[in-house]
mmCIF file of C-alpha atoms in Angstrom:
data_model
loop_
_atom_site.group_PDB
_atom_site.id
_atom_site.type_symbol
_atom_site.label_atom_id
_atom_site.label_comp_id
_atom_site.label_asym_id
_atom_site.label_seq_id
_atom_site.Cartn_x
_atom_site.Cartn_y
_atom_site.Cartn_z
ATOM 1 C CA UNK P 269 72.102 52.991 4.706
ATOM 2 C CA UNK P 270 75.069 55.282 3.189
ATOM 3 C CA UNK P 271 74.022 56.323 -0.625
ATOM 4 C CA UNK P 272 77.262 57.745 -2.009
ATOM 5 C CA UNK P 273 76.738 60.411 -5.164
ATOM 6 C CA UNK P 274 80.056 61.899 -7.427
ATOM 7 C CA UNK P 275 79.323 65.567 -7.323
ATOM 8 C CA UNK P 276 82.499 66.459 -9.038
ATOM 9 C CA UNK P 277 84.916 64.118 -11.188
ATOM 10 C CA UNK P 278 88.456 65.035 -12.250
ATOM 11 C CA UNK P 279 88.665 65.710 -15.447
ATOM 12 C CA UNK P 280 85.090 66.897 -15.986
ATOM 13 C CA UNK P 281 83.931 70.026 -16.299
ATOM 14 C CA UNK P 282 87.453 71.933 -17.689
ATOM 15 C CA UNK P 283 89.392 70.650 -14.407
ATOM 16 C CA UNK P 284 91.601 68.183 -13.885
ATOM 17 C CA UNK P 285 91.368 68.466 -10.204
ATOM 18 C CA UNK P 286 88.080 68.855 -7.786
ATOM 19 C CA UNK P 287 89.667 69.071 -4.556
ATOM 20 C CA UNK P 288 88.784 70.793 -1.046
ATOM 21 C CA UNK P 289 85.143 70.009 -0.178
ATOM 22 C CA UNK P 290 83.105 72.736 2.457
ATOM 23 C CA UNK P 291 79.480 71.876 3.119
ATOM 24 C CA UNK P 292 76.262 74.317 4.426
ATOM 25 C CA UNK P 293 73.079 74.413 4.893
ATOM 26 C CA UNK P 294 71.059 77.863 4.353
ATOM 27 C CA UNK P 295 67.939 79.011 6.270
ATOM 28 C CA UNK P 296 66.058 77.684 3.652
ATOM 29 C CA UNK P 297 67.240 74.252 3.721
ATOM 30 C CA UNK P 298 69.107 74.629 0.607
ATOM 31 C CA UNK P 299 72.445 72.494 0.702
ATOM 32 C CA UNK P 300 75.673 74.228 -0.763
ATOM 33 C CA UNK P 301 78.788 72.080 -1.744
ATOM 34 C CA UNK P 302 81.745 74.173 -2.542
ATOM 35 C CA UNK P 303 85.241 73.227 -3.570
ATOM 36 C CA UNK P 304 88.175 74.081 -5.515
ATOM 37 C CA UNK P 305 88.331 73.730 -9.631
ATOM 38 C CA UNK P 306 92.156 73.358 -10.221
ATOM 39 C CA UNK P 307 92.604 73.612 -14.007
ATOM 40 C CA UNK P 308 96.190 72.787 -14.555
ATOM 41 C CA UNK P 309 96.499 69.623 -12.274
ATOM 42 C CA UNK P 310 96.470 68.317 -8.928
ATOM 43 C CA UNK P 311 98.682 71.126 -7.347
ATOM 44 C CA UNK P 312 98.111 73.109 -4.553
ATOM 45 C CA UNK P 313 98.831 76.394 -6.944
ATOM 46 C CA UNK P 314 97.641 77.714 -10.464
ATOM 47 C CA UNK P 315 94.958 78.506 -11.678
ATOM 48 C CA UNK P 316 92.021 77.430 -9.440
ATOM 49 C CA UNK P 317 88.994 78.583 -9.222
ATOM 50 C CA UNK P 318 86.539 77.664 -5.883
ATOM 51 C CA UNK P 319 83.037 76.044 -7.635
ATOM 52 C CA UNK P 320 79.131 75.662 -5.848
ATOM 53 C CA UNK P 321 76.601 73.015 -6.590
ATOM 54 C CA UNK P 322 73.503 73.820 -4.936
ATOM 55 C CA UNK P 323 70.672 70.911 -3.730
ATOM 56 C CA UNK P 324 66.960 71.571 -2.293
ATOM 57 C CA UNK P 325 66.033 68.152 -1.757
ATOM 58 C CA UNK P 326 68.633 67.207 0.702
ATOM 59 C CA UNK P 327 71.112 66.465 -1.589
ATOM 60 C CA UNK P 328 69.245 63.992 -3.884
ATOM 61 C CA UNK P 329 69.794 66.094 -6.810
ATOM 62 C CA UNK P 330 71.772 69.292 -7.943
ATOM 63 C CA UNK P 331 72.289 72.149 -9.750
ATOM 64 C CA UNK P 332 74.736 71.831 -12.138
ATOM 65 C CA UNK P 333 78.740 73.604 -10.636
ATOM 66 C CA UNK P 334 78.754 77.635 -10.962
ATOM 67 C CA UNK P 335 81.950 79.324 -10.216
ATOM 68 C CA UNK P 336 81.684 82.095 -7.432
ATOM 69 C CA UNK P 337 85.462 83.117 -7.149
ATOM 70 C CA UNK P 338 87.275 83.005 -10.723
ATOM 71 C CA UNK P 339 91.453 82.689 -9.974
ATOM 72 C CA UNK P 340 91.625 84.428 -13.436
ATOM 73 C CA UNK P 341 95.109 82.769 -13.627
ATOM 74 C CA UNK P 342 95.746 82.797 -10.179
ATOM 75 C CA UNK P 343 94.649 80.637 -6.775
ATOM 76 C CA UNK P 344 91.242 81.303 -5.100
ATOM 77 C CA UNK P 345 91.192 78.546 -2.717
ATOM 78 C CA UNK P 346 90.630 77.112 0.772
ATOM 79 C CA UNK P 347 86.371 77.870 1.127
ATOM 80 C CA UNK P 348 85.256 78.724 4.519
ATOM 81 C CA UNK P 349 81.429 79.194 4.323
ATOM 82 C CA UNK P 350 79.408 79.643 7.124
ATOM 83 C CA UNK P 351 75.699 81.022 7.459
ATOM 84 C CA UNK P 352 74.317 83.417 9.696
ATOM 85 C CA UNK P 353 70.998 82.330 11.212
ATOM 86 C CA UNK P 354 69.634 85.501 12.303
ATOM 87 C CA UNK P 355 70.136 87.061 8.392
ATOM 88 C CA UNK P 356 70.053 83.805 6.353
ATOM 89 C CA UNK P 357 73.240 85.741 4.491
ATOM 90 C CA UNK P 358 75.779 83.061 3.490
ATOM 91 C CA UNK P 359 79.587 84.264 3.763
ATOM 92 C CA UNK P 360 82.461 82.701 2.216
ATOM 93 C CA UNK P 361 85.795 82.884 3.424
ATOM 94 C CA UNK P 362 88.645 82.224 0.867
ATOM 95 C CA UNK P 363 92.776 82.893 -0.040
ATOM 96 C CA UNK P 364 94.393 84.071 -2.944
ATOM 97 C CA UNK P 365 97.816 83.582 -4.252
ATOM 98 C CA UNK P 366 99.939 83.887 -7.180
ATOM 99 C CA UNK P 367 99.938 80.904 -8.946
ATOM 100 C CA UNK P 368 103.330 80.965 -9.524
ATOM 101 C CA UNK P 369 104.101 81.605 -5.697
ATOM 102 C CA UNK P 370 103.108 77.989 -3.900
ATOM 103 C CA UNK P 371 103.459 77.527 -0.098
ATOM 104 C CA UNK P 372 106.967 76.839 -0.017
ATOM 105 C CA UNK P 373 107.395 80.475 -1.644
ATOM 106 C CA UNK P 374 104.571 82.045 1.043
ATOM 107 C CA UNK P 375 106.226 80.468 4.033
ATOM 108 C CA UNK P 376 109.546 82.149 3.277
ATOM 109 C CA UNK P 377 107.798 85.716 2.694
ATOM 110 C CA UNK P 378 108.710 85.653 -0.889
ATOM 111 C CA UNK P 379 105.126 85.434 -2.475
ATOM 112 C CA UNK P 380 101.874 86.810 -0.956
ATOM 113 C CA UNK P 381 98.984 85.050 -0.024
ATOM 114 C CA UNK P 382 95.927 87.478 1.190
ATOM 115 C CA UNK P 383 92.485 86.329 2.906
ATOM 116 C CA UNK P 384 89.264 87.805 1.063
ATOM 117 C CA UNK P 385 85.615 87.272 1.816
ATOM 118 C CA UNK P 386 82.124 87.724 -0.460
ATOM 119 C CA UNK P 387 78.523 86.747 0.555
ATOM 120 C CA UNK P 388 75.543 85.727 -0.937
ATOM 121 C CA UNK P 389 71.819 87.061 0.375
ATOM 122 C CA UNK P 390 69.618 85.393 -2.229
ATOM 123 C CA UNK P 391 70.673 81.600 -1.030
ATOM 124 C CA UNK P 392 73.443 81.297 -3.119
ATOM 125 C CA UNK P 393 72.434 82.331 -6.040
ATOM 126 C CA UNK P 394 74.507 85.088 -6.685
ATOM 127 C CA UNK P 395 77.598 86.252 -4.641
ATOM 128 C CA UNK P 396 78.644 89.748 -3.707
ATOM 129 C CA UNK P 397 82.530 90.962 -5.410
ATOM 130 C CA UNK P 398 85.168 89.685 -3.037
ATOM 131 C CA UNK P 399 86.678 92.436 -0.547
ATOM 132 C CA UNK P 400 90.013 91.752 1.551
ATOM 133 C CA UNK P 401 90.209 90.895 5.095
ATOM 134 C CA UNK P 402 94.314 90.838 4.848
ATOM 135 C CA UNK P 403 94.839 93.899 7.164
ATOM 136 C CA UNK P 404 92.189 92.747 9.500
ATOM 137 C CA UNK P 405 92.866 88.974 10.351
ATOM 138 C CA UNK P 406 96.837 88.167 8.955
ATOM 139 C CA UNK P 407 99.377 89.701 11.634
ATOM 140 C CA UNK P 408 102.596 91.050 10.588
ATOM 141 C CA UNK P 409 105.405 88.171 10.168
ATOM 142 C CA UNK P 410 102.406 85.640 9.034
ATOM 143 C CA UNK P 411 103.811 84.008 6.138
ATOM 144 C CA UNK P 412 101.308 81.538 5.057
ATOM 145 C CA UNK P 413 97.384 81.594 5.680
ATOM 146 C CA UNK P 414 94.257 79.490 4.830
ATOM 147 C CA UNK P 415 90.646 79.852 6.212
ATOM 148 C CA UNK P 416 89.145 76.633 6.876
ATOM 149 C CA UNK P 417 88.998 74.692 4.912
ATOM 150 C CA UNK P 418 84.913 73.515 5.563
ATOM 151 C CA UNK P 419 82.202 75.339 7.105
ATOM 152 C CA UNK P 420 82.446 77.909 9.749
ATOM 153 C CA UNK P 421 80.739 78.128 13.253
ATOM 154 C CA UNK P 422 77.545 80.612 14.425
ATOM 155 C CA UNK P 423 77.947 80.563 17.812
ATOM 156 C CA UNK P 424 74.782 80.641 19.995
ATOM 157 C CA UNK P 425 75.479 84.428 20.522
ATOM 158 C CA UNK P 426 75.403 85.431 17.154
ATOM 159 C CA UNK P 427 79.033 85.166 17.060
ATOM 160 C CA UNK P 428 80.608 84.201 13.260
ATOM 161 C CA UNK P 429 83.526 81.722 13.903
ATOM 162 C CA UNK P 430 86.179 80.345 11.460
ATOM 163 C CA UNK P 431 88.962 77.941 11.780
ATOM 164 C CA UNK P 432 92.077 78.824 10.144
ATOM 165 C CA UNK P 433 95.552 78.530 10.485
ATOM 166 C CA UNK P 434 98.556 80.357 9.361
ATOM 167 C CA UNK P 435 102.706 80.002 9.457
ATOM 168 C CA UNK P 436 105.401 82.235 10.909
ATOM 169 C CA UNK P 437 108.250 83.351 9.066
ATOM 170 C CA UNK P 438 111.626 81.566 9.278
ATOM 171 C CA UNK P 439 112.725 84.301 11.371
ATOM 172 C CA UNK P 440 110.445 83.526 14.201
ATOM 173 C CA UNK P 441 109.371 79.626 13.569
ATOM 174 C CA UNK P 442 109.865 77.465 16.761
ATOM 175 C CA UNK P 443 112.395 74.723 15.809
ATOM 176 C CA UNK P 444 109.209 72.024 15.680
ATOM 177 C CA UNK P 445 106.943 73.739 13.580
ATOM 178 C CA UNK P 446 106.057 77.197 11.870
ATOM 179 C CA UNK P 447 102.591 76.429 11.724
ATOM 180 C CA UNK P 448 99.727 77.248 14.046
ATOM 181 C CA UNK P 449 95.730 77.166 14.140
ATOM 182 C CA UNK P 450 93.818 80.114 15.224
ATOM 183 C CA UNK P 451 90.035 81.081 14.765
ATOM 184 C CA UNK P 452 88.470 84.810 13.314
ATOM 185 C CA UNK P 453 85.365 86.533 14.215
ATOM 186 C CA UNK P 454 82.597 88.722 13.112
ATOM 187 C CA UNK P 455 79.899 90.187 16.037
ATOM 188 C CA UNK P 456 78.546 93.027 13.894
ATOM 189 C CA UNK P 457 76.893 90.416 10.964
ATOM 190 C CA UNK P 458 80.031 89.856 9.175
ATOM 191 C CA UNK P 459 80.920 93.443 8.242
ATOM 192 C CA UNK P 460 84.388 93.327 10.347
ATOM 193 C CA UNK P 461 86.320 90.541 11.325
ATOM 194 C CA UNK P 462 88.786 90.075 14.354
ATOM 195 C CA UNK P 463 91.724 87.543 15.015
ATOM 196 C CA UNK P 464 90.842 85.512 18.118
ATOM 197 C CA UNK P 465 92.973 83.030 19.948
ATOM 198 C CA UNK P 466 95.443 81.198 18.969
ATOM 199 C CA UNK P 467 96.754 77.608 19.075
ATOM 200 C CA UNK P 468 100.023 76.027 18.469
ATOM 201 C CA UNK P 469 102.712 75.774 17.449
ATOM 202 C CA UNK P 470 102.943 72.364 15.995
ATOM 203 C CA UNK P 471 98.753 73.145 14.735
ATOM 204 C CA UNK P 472 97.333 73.440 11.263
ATOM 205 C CA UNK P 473 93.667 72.904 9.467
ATOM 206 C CA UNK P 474 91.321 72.948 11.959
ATOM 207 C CA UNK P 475 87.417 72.365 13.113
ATOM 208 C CA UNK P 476 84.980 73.640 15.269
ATOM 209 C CA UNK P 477 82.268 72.678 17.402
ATOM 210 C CA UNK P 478 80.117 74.632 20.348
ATOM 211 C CA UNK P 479 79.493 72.279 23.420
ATOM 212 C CA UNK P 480 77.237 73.485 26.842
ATOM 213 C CA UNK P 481 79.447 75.743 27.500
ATOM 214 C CA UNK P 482 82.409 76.190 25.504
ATOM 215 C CA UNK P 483 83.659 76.382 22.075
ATOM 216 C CA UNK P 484 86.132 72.944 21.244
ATOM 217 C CA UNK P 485 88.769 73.372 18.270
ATOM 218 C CA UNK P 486 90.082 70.544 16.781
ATOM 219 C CA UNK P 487 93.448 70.453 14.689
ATOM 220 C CA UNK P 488 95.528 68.642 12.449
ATOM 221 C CA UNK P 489 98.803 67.646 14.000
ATOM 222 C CA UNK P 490 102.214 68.770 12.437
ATOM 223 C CA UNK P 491 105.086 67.605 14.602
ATOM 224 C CA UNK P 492 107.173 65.348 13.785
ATOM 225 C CA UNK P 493 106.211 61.720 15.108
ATOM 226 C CA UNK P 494 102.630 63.021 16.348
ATOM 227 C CA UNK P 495 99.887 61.085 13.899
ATOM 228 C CA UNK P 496 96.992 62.141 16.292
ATOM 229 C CA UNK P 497 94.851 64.951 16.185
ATOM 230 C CA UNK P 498 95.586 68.435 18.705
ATOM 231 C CA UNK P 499 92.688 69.950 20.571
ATOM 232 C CA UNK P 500 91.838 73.055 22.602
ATOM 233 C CA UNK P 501 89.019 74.676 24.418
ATOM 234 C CA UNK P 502 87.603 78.245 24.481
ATOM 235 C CA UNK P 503 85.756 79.536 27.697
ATOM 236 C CA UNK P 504 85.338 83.261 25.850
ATOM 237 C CA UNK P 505 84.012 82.595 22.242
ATOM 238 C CA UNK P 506 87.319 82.016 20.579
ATOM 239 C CA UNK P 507 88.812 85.079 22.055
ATOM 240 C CA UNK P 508 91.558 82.687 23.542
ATOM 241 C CA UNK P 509 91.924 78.778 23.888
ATOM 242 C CA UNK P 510 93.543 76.592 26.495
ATOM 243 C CA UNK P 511 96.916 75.031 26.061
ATOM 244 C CA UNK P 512 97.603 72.026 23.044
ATOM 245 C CA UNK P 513 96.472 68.692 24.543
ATOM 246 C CA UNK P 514 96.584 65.394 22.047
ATOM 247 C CA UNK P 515 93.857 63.298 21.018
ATOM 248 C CA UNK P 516 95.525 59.494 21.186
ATOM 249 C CA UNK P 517 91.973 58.262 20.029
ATOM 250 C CA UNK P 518 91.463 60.125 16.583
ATOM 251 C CA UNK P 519 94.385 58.731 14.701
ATOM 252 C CA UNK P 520 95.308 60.580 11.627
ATOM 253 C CA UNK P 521 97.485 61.327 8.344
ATOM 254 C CA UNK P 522 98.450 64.737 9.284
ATOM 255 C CA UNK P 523 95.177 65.848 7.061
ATOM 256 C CA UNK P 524 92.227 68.269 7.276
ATOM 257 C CA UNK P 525 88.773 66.840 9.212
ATOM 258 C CA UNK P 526 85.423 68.274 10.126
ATOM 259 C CA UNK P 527 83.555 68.381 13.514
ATOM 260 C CA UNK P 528 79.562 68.200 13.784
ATOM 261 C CA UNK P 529 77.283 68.549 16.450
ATOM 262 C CA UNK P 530 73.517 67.072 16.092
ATOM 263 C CA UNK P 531 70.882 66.020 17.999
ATOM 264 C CA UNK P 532 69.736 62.061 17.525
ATOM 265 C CA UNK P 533 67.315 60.304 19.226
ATOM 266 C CA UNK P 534 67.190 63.594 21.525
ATOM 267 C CA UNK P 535 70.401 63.348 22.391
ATOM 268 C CA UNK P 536 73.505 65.499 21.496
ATOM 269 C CA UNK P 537 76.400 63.840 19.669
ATOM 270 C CA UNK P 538 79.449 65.218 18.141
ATOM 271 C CA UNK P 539 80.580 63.931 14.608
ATOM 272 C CA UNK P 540 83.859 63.771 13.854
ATOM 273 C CA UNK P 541 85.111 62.727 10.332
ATOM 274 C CA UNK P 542 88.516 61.986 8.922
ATOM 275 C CA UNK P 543 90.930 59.268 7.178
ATOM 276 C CA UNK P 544 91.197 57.141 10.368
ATOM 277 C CA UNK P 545 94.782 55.698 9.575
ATOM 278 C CA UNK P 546 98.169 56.764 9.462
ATOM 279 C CA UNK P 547 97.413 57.465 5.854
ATOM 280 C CA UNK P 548 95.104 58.675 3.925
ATOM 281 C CA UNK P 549 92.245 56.322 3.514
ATOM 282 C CA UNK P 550 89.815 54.562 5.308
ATOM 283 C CA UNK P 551 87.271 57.847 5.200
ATOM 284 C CA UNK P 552 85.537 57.431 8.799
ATOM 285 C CA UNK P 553 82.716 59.504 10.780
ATOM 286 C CA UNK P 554 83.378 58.874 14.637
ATOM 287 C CA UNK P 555 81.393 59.430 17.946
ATOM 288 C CA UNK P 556 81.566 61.478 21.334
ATOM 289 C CA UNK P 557 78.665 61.364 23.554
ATOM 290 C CA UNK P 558 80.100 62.530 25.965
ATOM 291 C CA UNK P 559 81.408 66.295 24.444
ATOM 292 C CA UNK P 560 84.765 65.162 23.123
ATOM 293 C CA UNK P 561 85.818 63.327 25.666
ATOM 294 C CA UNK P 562 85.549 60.375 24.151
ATOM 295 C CA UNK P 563 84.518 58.756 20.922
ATOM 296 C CA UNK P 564 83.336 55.673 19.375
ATOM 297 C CA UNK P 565 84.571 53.736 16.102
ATOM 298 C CA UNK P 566 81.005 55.049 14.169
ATOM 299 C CA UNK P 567 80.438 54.161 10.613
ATOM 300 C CA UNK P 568 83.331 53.690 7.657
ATOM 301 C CA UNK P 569 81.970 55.510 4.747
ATOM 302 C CA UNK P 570 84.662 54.474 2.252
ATOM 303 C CA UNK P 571 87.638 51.765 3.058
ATOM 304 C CA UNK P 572 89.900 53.214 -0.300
ATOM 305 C CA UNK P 573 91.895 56.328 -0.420
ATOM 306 C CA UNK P 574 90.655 59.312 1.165
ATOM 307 C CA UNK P 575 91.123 62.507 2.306
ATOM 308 C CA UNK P 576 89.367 66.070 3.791
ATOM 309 C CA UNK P 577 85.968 66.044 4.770
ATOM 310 C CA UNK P 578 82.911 68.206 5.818
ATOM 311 C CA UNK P 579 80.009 67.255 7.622
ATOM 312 C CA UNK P 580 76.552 68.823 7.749
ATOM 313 C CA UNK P 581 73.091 67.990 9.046
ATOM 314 C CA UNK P 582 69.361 68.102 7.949
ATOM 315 C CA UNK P 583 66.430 68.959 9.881
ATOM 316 C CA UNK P 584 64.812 65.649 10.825
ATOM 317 C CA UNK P 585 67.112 64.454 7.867
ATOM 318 C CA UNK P 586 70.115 62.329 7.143
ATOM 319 C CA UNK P 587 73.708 63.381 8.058
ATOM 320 C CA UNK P 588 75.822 64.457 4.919
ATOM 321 C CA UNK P 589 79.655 64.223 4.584
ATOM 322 C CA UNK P 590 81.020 65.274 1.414
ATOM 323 C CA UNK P 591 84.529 64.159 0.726
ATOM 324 C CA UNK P 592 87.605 63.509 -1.363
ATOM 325 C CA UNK P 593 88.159 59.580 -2.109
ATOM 326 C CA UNK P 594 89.568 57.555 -5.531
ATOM 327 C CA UNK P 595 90.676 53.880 -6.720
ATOM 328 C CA UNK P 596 94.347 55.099 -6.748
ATOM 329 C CA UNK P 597 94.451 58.172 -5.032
ATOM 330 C CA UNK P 598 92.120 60.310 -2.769
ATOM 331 C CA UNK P 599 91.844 62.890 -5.545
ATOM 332 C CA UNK P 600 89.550 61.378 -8.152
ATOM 333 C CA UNK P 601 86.401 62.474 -7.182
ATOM 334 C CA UNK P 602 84.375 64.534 -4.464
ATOM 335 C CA UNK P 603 81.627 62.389 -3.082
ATOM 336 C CA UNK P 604 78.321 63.103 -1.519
ATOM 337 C CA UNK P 605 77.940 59.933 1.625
ATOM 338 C CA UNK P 606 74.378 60.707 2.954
ATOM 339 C CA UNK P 607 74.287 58.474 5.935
ATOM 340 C CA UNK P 608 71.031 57.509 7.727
ATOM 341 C CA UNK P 609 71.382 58.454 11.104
ATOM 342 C CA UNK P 610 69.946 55.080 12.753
ATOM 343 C CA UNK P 611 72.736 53.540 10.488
ATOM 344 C CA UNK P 612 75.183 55.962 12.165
ATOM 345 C CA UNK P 613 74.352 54.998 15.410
ATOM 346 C CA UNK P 614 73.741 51.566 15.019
#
């Protein structure tokens, strides 16, 4: 059975857009959905605001949406949350821009866009003031920049990861693309962060999973022609990843998806969820049993428009995929699909 639940409606709430969904679970079991609270529309820029609803019944019921990073006029945007096991500290990853300086404007060098992080210790209750990162993870002659967006990775050495991506300026873009994925890291508990490898160009959003042996990123595709997703593979922790390869399987939009990996029926699967088409609709979680390699069609959670996606899991629980979908447009609401997992796997 897949119970579907509106955590945030456009229009609602003093926004006219809920967009970007991220999804964790803390050490105590408490489920966070985060997003962005655009006030002025359905634009990437203004004045947006990133917005938690909190569950601790597996997402059956909620607090009602706090805001944890105000724009104050500006763009807080693209959440990155991941949690540290060993601590139960939750960090949150995030960008700021002007919100009169879009991505067009970034990607030419003539508006900033900086990467910022805060942390909450009390289970996301209350969140730490933001401090910058910019120095640390955004290289000179990066133009544009977004963490995530959707949860982060703890590695089974402790290791913090995020997915990100970032653009070059026009200076230095390959002729294909200006855009590439790369990951960050944090070994000391999140008090410094590094810039680990690299993937592209041609890369954008991307997703992470840890398999037996080896950390798998998986990336929206921006070249022209390509509607599949990219993929890579890190032998050293996201310190550097093997060369582009092309997923002909895992069709796509050119849009954000999220990567999940679970154990069912004793087994481990990956989850992979995205608009399965060419555009954006058809919301879909698919299968690998086999580490990536391959995957299997899985369970449609919503045939309409539809767009990004984040995937979590429960202890001895349902799966939960929180998502953008609408009647028109993908943009209407941001949906909670908990999805039984003997339903999942048919």
């Amino acid at each position: 059975m897949v119970r579907q639940q509106d955590l945030f409606v456009s229009g609602v709430g003093g926004y006219k857009t809920y967009r970007i969904p991220a999804l964790v679970v803390s050490t105590q079991g408490t489920v966070l959905a985060f997003c962005e609270g655009r006030k002025d529309g359905v634009a990437d820029s203004g004045d947006i605001d990133i917005l938690v609803r909190r569950s601790f019944d597996q997402g059956r019921t909620w607090e009602g949406p706090r805001v944890v990073v105000a724009g104050a006029g500006d763009t807080a945007g693209n959440p990155a949350p991941v949690v540290d096991r060993r601590t139960g500290t939750i960090f949150l990853l995030f960008c700021r821009n002007n919100s009169d300086g879009p991505e067009p404007l970034i990607l030419t060098g003539e508006a900033p866009r900086t990467v910022w992080l805060t942390k909450s210790e009390d289970d996301g209750a209350t969140w730490s003031e933001p401090v910058e990162l910019t120095s640390s993870v955004k290289r000179p002659g990066w133009t544009w920049y977004a963490t995530g967006p959707g949860h982060g990775l703890q590695l089974k050495s402790g290791r913090l990861l995020i997915p990100c991506d970032h653009a070059v300026g026009p200076e230095s873009a390959p002729v294909q693309s200006p855009y590439f994925s790369h990951v960050i890291y944090s070994d000391d508990a999140g008090a410094t962060w590094e810039i680990g490898g690299v993937i592209g160009p041609g890369t954008n959003e991307c997703t992470l999973v840890e398999l037996e042996d080896v950390a798998y990123i998986n990336c929206r595709g921006m070249l022209e022609g390509h509607r599949e997703r990219a993929y890579a593979y890190s032998y050293d922790e996201g310190v550097t990843f093997t060369p582009v390869a092309w997923d002909q399987v895992l069709t796509e939009p050119q849009c954000q998806a999220s990567l999940l990996k679970v154990t069912l029926r004793e087994k481990p699967y990956v989850l992979f969820s995205n608009p399965a088409s060419t555009r954006r609709e058809k919301l879909t979680i698919k299968i690998s049993k086999d580490d990536c390699r391959s995957w299997e069609p899985g369970i449609l959670i919503y045939p309409g428009p539809s767009a990004y996606s984040d995937l979590c899991s429960l202890d001895d629980g349902p799966i939960l995929c929180f998502y953008e979908r609408g009647h028109q447009n993908p943009y209407e609401f941001l949906t909670l699909a908990t999805i039984d997992t003997e339903e999942l796997l048919g």
